[in-house]
Amino acid sequence: MAGAGTTDRTADRTTDTTAGRLGGKVALVTGGSRGIGRAIAERLGREGAIVAVAYARDDAAAAGVVERIGANGGRAFAIRAELGSHGDAAALWAAFDRHRPDGAVDIIVNNAAIARSSDLATLTEEEFDQVFAVNVRAPFFLVREALGRLRDGGRIINVSSGVTRIAHPEIIAYSSTKGALDTFTLNLAKQLGPRGITVNSVAPGIIDTDVNAEWLRTDPEAAAWAVSISALGRVGRPEDVADVVAFVASDDARWVTGRVIDVTGGSML
Ligand SMILES: NC(=O)c1ccc[n+]([C@@H]2O[C@H](COP(=O)([O-])OP(=O)(O)OC[C@H]3O[C@@H](n4cnc5c(N)ncnc54)[C@H](OP(=O)(O)O)[C@@H]3O)[C@@H](O)[C@H]2O)c1
């Protein structure tokens, strides 16, 4: 079973909306309560999708996302479901079904991750297992459990990272999980293509989220470095990623599958 158990937090709000590019679609966003996932959930909600906001611990943050989607005329519900232990995927979908009894889903965004790790010399086996359990095993089994509920023409979007292209040995295990996720994307795209389901990775560079707050918001030299590596001369924002995810989720991206889409603002070109 999932580590912290799985608890529904918030009931559906507002009435059905079918307006917008994603009107009538149902989306699941893991890690949808903060950072990049929050921006994705809110953007998909603005596009008309009914959004399941999955998260691990921060009830208030998830409730805030649901509130904001509702305030913008959308519809959302929160699912507390910590990923990273056996049975996590089944527990998440069981919670999803309590809000959506028909169980159907159109868009799965695998965004939740442990966004850090140690270098090879100091990494423990436990740390290795945990980062792979959350970043690779959870998306793998979330999708497998969803194969019967994912509607034809659907979307799977895996949030990867620029670190599969740009070497950072100090976070080698984390980077390796994203490489695995991209390989998952490639194979899944071939398997699900006949059903009109596209599968893509979206790979951000440095984004100003909580995970980077400690250095990005307090160390001016490090912040200047982060700006300098982007061809576009600034640090990324969660919305920079969410807007690309919204495109990939839309019908406009129907002919794009099995790809890793770089959203690093041209970092280290
Ligand atoms: N930020 C960057 O610079 C950057 C760059 C490249 C790629 N990425 C990727 O972008 C994605 C989002 O990163 P972020 O920076 O937005 O992260 P973040 O701000 O730390 O947010 C993490 C989100 O994931 C949830 N989460 C964390 N561990 C979880 C677990 N074990 N089970 C379920 N949910 C869990 C958190 O929920 P709670 O708050 O409830 O714990 C939160 O909603 C990740 O895949 C990351 O690898 C980020």
PDB file of N, CA and C and ligand atoms in Angstrom, residues 30-38 54-59 61 81-84 110-116 130 134-135 159-163 174 178 181 202-212, ligand 1:
ATOM      1  N   THR A  30       0.246  14.372 -11.438  1.00  0.00           N
ATOM      2  CA  THR A  30       0.898  14.011 -10.178  1.00  0.00           C
ATOM      3  C   THR A  30       1.820  15.157  -9.770  1.00  0.00           C
ATOM      4  N   GLY A  31       1.965  15.345  -8.473  1.00  0.00           N
ATOM      5  CA  GLY A  31       2.733  16.502  -8.000  1.00  0.00           C
ATOM      6  C   GLY A  31       2.074  17.796  -8.448  1.00  0.00           C
ATOM      7  N   GLY A  32       0.739  17.773  -8.481  1.00  0.00           N
ATOM      8  CA  GLY A  32      -0.003  18.922  -9.009  1.00  0.00           C
ATOM      9  C   GLY A  32      -0.226  20.038  -8.008  1.00  0.00           C
ATOM     10  N   SER A  33       0.308  19.896  -6.813  1.00  0.00           N
ATOM     11  CA  SER A  33       0.002  20.869  -5.758  1.00  0.00           C
ATOM     12  C   SER A  33       0.988  22.025  -5.676  1.00  0.00           C
ATOM     13  N   ARG A  34       2.193  21.822  -6.212  1.00  0.00           N
ATOM     14  CA  ARG A  34       3.214  22.876  -6.089  1.00  0.00           C
ATOM     15  C   ARG A  34       4.041  22.934  -7.370  1.00  0.00           C
ATOM     16  N   GLY A  35       4.793  24.036  -7.511  1.00  0.00           N
ATOM     17  CA  GLY A  35       5.800  24.140  -8.565  1.00  0.00           C
ATOM     18  C   GLY A  35       5.250  23.958  -9.969  1.00  0.00           C
ATOM     19  N   ILE A  36       5.986  23.179 -10.745  1.00  0.00           N
ATOM     20  CA  ILE A  36       5.630  22.965 -12.148  1.00  0.00           C
ATOM     21  C   ILE A  36       4.274  22.264 -12.258  1.00  0.00           C
ATOM     22  N   GLY A  37       4.038  21.284 -11.405  1.00  0.00           N
ATOM     23  CA  GLY A  37       2.771  20.548 -11.446  1.00  0.00           C
ATOM     24  C   GLY A  37       1.580  21.444 -11.166  1.00  0.00           C
ATOM     25  N   ARG A  38       1.753  22.379 -10.226  1.00  0.00           N
ATOM     26  CA  ARG A  38       0.680  23.330  -9.929  1.00  0.00           C
ATOM     27  C   ARG A  38       0.347  24.140 -11.184  1.00  0.00           C
ATOM     28  N   ALA A  54      -2.960  15.417  -7.830  1.00  0.00           N
ATOM     29  CA  ALA A  54      -2.395  14.431  -6.899  1.00  0.00           C
ATOM     30  C   ALA A  54      -1.171  15.025  -6.213  1.00  0.00           C
ATOM     31  N   TYR A  55      -0.996  14.648  -4.956  1.00  0.00           N
ATOM     32  CA  TYR A  55       0.106  15.212  -4.173  1.00  0.00           C
ATOM     33  C   TYR A  55       0.455  14.250  -3.047  1.00  0.00           C
ATOM     34  N   ALA A  56       1.521  14.598  -2.300  1.00  0.00           N
ATOM     35  CA  ALA A  56       1.991  13.671  -1.263  1.00  0.00           C
ATOM     36  C   ALA A  56       1.582  14.099   0.141  1.00  0.00           C
ATOM     37  N   ARG A  57       1.893  15.345   0.522  1.00  0.00           N
ATOM     38  CA  ARG A  57       1.760  15.722   1.941  1.00  0.00           C
ATOM     39  C   ARG A  57       1.057  17.051   2.188  1.00  0.00           C
ATOM     40  N   ASP A  58       1.249  18.012   1.291  1.00  0.00           N
ATOM     41  CA  ASP A  58       0.867  19.392   1.582  1.00  0.00           C
ATOM     42  C   ASP A  58      -0.611  19.630   1.227  1.00  0.00           C
ATOM     43  N   ASP A  59      -1.494  19.328   2.198  1.00  0.00           N
ATOM     44  CA  ASP A  59      -2.945  19.433   1.956  1.00  0.00           C
ATOM     45  C   ASP A  59      -3.352  20.853   1.550  1.00  0.00           C
ATOM     46  N   ALA A  61      -1.641  23.257   0.111  1.00  0.00           N
ATOM     47  CA  ALA A  61      -1.216  23.635  -1.244  1.00  0.00           C
ATOM     48  C   ALA A  61      -2.151  23.022  -2.279  1.00  0.00           C
ATOM     49  N   ALA A  81      -1.905  11.112  -2.287  1.00  0.00           N
ATOM     50  CA  ALA A  81      -1.416   9.770  -2.595  1.00  0.00           C
ATOM     51  C   ALA A  81       0.097   9.825  -2.730  1.00  0.00           C
ATOM     52  N   GLU A  82       0.775   9.437  -1.692  1.00  0.00           N
ATOM     53  CA  GLU A  82       2.236   9.480  -1.736  1.00  0.00           C
ATOM     54  C   GLU A  82       2.753   8.325  -2.589  1.00  0.00           C
ATOM     55  N   LEU A  83       3.597   8.647  -3.547  1.00  0.00           N
ATOM     56  CA  LEU A  83       4.173   7.650  -4.442  1.00  0.00           C
ATOM     57  C   LEU A  83       5.533   7.202  -3.913  1.00  0.00           C
ATOM     58  N   GLY A  84       5.915   5.985  -4.273  1.00  0.00           N
ATOM     59  CA  GLY A  84       7.241   5.533  -3.880  1.00  0.00           C
ATOM     60  C   GLY A  84       7.249   4.238  -3.101  1.00  0.00           C
ATOM     61  N   ASN A 110       2.774  12.691 -15.641  1.00  0.00           N
ATOM     62  CA  ASN A 110       3.652  12.147 -14.597  1.00  0.00           C
ATOM     63  C   ASN A 110       4.692  13.205 -14.263  1.00  0.00           C
ATOM     64  N   ASN A 111       4.393  13.992 -13.240  1.00  0.00           N
ATOM     65  CA  ASN A 111       5.247  15.135 -12.892  1.00  0.00           C
ATOM     66  C   ASN A 111       5.927  14.968 -11.533  1.00  0.00           C
ATOM     67  N   ALA A 112       5.276  14.285 -10.590  1.00  0.00           N
ATOM     68  CA  ALA A 112       5.853  14.164  -9.240  1.00  0.00           C
ATOM     69  C   ALA A 112       7.201  13.466  -9.308  1.00  0.00           C
ATOM     70  N   ALA A 113       8.140  13.991  -8.564  1.00  0.00           N
ATOM     71  CA  ALA A 113       9.468  13.372  -8.535  1.00  0.00           C
ATOM     72  C   ALA A 113      10.216  13.841  -7.310  1.00  0.00           C
ATOM     73  N   ILE A 114      11.202  13.048  -6.939  1.00  0.00           N
ATOM     74  CA  ILE A 114      12.215  13.531  -6.004  1.00  0.00           C
ATOM     75  C   ILE A 114      13.253  14.225  -6.883  1.00  0.00           C
ATOM     76  N   ALA A 115      13.318  15.543  -6.773  1.00  0.00           N
ATOM     77  CA  ALA A 115      14.085  16.324  -7.750  1.00  0.00           C
ATOM     78  C   ALA A 115      15.508  16.606  -7.269  1.00  0.00           C
ATOM     79  N   ARG A 116      16.124  15.618  -6.681  1.00  0.00           N
ATOM     80  CA  ARG A 116      17.519  15.785  -6.246  1.00  0.00           C
ATOM     81  C   ARG A 116      18.089  14.397  -5.951  1.00  0.00           C
ATOM     82  N   GLN A 130      14.834   4.866  -3.543  1.00  0.00           N
ATOM     83  CA  GLN A 130      13.721   5.778  -3.355  1.00  0.00           C
ATOM     84  C   GLN A 130      13.524   6.693  -4.562  1.00  0.00           C
ATOM     85  N   VAL A 134      10.054   6.629  -6.890  1.00  0.00           N
ATOM     86  CA  VAL A 134       9.138   7.753  -7.126  1.00  0.00           C
ATOM     87  C   VAL A 134       9.183   8.207  -8.585  1.00  0.00           C
ATOM     88  N   ASN A 135      10.388   8.298  -9.138  1.00  0.00           N
ATOM     89  CA  ASN A 135      10.548   8.943 -10.447  1.00  0.00           C
ATOM     90  C   ASN A 135      10.330   8.008 -11.626  1.00  0.00           C
ATOM     91  N   VAL A 159       7.187  14.298 -17.217  1.00  0.00           N
ATOM     92  CA  VAL A 159       8.056  15.459 -16.978  1.00  0.00           C
ATOM     93  C   VAL A 159       9.461  14.932 -16.680  1.00  0.00           C
ATOM     94  N   SER A 160      10.324  15.167 -17.646  1.00  0.00           N
ATOM     95  CA  SER A 160      11.703  14.697 -17.583  1.00  0.00           C
ATOM     96  C   SER A 160      12.588  15.846 -17.112  1.00  0.00           C
ATOM     97  N   SER A 161      13.767  15.992 -17.702  1.00  0.00           N
ATOM     98  CA  SER A 161      14.663  17.079 -17.291  1.00  0.00           C
ATOM     99  C   SER A 161      15.763  17.259 -18.326  1.00  0.00           C
ATOM    100  N   GLY A 162      16.255  18.483 -18.411  1.00  0.00           N
ATOM    101  CA  GLY A 162      17.406  18.772 -19.273  1.00  0.00           C
ATOM    102  C   GLY A 162      18.656  18.018 -18.857  1.00  0.00           C
ATOM    103  N   VAL A 163      18.650  17.443 -17.643  1.00  0.00           N
ATOM    104  CA  VAL A 163      19.855  16.740 -17.180  1.00  0.00           C
ATOM    105  C   VAL A 163      20.097  15.428 -17.920  1.00  0.00           C
ATOM    106  N   TYR A 174      19.411  10.947  -9.845  1.00  0.00           N
ATOM    107  CA  TYR A 174      18.238  11.686 -10.341  1.00  0.00           C
ATOM    108  C   TYR A 174      18.256  11.736 -11.870  1.00  0.00           C
ATOM    109  N   LYS A 178      15.580  10.167 -15.008  1.00  0.00           N
ATOM    110  CA  LYS A 178      14.937  10.877 -16.120  1.00  0.00           C
ATOM    111  C   LYS A 178      15.296  10.229 -17.458  1.00  0.00           C
ATOM    112  N   LEU A 181      12.943   7.440 -17.704  1.00  0.00           N
ATOM    113  CA  LEU A 181      11.599   7.937 -18.037  1.00  0.00           C
ATOM    114  C   LEU A 181      11.490   8.214 -19.544  1.00  0.00           C
ATOM    115  N   VAL A 202       8.488  15.990 -21.542  1.00  0.00           N
ATOM    116  CA  VAL A 202       8.765  17.428 -21.567  1.00  0.00           C
ATOM    117  C   VAL A 202       9.912  17.652 -20.581  1.00  0.00           C
ATOM    118  N   ALA A 203      10.993  18.253 -21.055  1.00  0.00           N
ATOM    119  CA  ALA A 203      12.227  18.304 -20.262  1.00  0.00           C
ATOM    120  C   ALA A 203      12.603  19.741 -19.897  1.00  0.00           C
ATOM    121  N   PRO A 204      12.238  20.175 -18.680  1.00  0.00           N
ATOM    122  CA  PRO A 204      12.583  21.542 -18.256  1.00  0.00           C
ATOM    123  C   PRO A 204      14.062  21.671 -17.908  1.00  0.00           C
ATOM    124  N   GLY A 205      14.528  22.929 -17.951  1.00  0.00           N
ATOM    125  CA  GLY A 205      15.824  23.269 -17.372  1.00  0.00           C
ATOM    126  C   GLY A 205      15.597  23.776 -15.959  1.00  0.00           C
ATOM    127  N   ILE A 206      16.432  24.703 -15.516  1.00  0.00           N
ATOM    128  CA  ILE A 206      16.281  25.216 -14.143  1.00  0.00           C
ATOM    129  C   ILE A 206      15.017  26.072 -14.069  1.00  0.00           C
ATOM    130  N   ILE A 207      14.118  25.663 -13.178  1.00  0.00           N
ATOM    131  CA  ILE A 207      12.849  26.379 -13.000  1.00  0.00           C
ATOM    132  C   ILE A 207      12.793  26.878 -11.558  1.00  0.00           C
ATOM    133  N   ASP A 208      12.273  28.060 -11.382  1.00  0.00           N
ATOM    134  CA  ASP A 208      12.200  28.648 -10.043  1.00  0.00           C
ATOM    135  C   ASP A 208      11.043  28.025  -9.267  1.00  0.00           C
ATOM    136  N   THR A 209      11.339  26.890  -8.615  1.00  0.00           N
ATOM    137  CA  THR A 209      10.352  26.237  -7.744  1.00  0.00           C
ATOM    138  C   THR A 209      11.003  26.003  -6.383  1.00  0.00           C
ATOM    139  N   ASP A 210      10.211  25.482  -5.444  1.00  0.00           N
ATOM    140  CA  ASP A 210      10.700  25.261  -4.075  1.00  0.00           C
ATOM    141  C   ASP A 210      11.981  24.434  -4.037  1.00  0.00           C
ATOM    142  N   VAL A 211      12.085  23.505  -4.982  1.00  0.00           N
ATOM    143  CA  VAL A 211      13.214  22.581  -4.945  1.00  0.00           C
ATOM    144  C   VAL A 211      14.549  23.314  -5.161  1.00  0.00           C
ATOM    145  N   ASN A 212      14.487  24.441  -5.849  1.00  0.00           N
ATOM    146  CA  ASN A 212      15.698  25.231  -6.092  1.00  0.00           C
ATOM    147  C   ASN A 212      15.794  26.469  -5.203  1.00  0.00           C
TER     148      ASN A 212
HETATM  149  N1  LIG B   1      12.412  22.684 -10.732  1.00  0.00           N
HETATM  150  C1  LIG B   1      13.308  22.410 -11.682  1.00  0.00           C
HETATM  151  O1  LIG B   1      14.294  23.132 -11.880  1.00  0.00           O
HETATM  152  C2  LIG B   1      13.136  21.202 -12.549  1.00  0.00           C
HETATM  153  C3  LIG B   1      13.989  21.042 -13.646  1.00  0.00           C
HETATM  154  C4  LIG B   1      13.840  19.940 -14.471  1.00  0.00           C
HETATM  155  C5  LIG B   1      12.856  19.014 -14.203  1.00  0.00           C
HETATM  156  N2  LIG B   1      12.049  19.179 -13.135  1.00  0.00           N
HETATM  157  C6  LIG B   1      11.008  18.168 -12.893  1.00  0.00           C
HETATM  158  O2  LIG B   1       9.763  18.817 -12.775  1.00  0.00           O
HETATM  159  C7  LIG B   1       8.914  18.071 -11.899  1.00  0.00           C
HETATM  160  C8  LIG B   1       8.346  18.987 -10.830  1.00  0.00           C
HETATM  161  O3  LIG B   1       9.415  19.602 -10.127  1.00  0.00           O
HETATM  162  P1  LIG B   1       9.156  20.847  -9.157  1.00  0.00           P
HETATM  163  O4  LIG B   1      10.423  21.595  -9.101  1.00  0.00           O
HETATM  164  O5  LIG B   1       7.899  21.532  -9.558  1.00  0.00           O
HETATM  165  O6  LIG B   1       8.936  20.107  -7.758  1.00  0.00           O
HETATM  166  P2  LIG B   1       8.350  20.693  -6.388  1.00  0.00           P
HETATM  167  O7  LIG B   1       8.140  22.160  -6.460  1.00  0.00           O
HETATM  168  O8  LIG B   1       9.261  20.147  -5.329  1.00  0.00           O
HETATM  169  O9  LIG B   1       6.922  19.988  -6.272  1.00  0.00           O
HETATM  170  C9  LIG B   1       6.874  18.617  -6.123  1.00  0.00           C
HETATM  171  C10 LIG B   1       5.445  18.134  -6.239  1.00  0.00           C
HETATM  172  O10 LIG B   1       5.490  16.698  -6.269  1.00  0.00           O
HETATM  173  C11 LIG B   1       4.808  16.172  -5.136  1.00  0.00           C
HETATM  174  N3  LIG B   1       5.560  15.033  -4.643  1.00  0.00           N
HETATM  175  C12 LIG B   1       6.839  15.027  -4.194  1.00  0.00           C
HETATM  176  N4  LIG B   1       7.174  13.786  -3.794  1.00  0.00           N
HETATM  177  C13 LIG B   1       6.081  13.010  -3.997  1.00  0.00           C
HETATM  178  C14 LIG B   1       5.794  11.643  -3.760  1.00  0.00           C
HETATM  179  N5  LIG B   1       6.677  10.811  -3.230  1.00  0.00           N
HETATM  180  N6  LIG B   1       4.560  11.193  -4.092  1.00  0.00           N
HETATM  181  C15 LIG B   1       3.638  12.015  -4.620  1.00  0.00           C
HETATM  182  N7  LIG B   1       3.847  13.321  -4.854  1.00  0.00           N
HETATM  183  C16 LIG B   1       5.061  13.810  -4.541  1.00  0.00           C
HETATM  184  C17 LIG B   1       4.744  17.307  -4.131  1.00  0.00           C
HETATM  185  O11 LIG B   1       3.637  17.126  -3.248  1.00  0.00           O
HETATM  186  P3  LIG B   1       3.743  17.616  -1.696  1.00  0.00           P
HETATM  187  O12 LIG B   1       3.991  19.101  -1.721  1.00  0.00           O
HETATM  188  O13 LIG B   1       2.426  17.259  -1.102  1.00  0.00           O
HETATM  189  O14 LIG B   1       4.904  16.870  -1.101  1.00  0.00           O
HETATM  190  C18 LIG B   1       4.581  18.513  -5.065  1.00  0.00           C
HETATM  191  O15 LIG B   1       3.254  18.611  -5.510  1.00  0.00           O
HETATM  192  C19 LIG B   1       9.765  16.918 -11.382  1.00  0.00           C
HETATM  193  O16 LIG B   1       9.544  15.784 -12.190  1.00  0.00           O
HETATM  194  C20 LIG B   1      11.179  17.407 -11.586  1.00  0.00           C
HETATM  195  O17 LIG B   1      12.098  16.346 -11.701  1.00  0.00           O
HETATM  196  C21 LIG B   1      12.151  20.254 -12.294  1.00  0.00           C
END
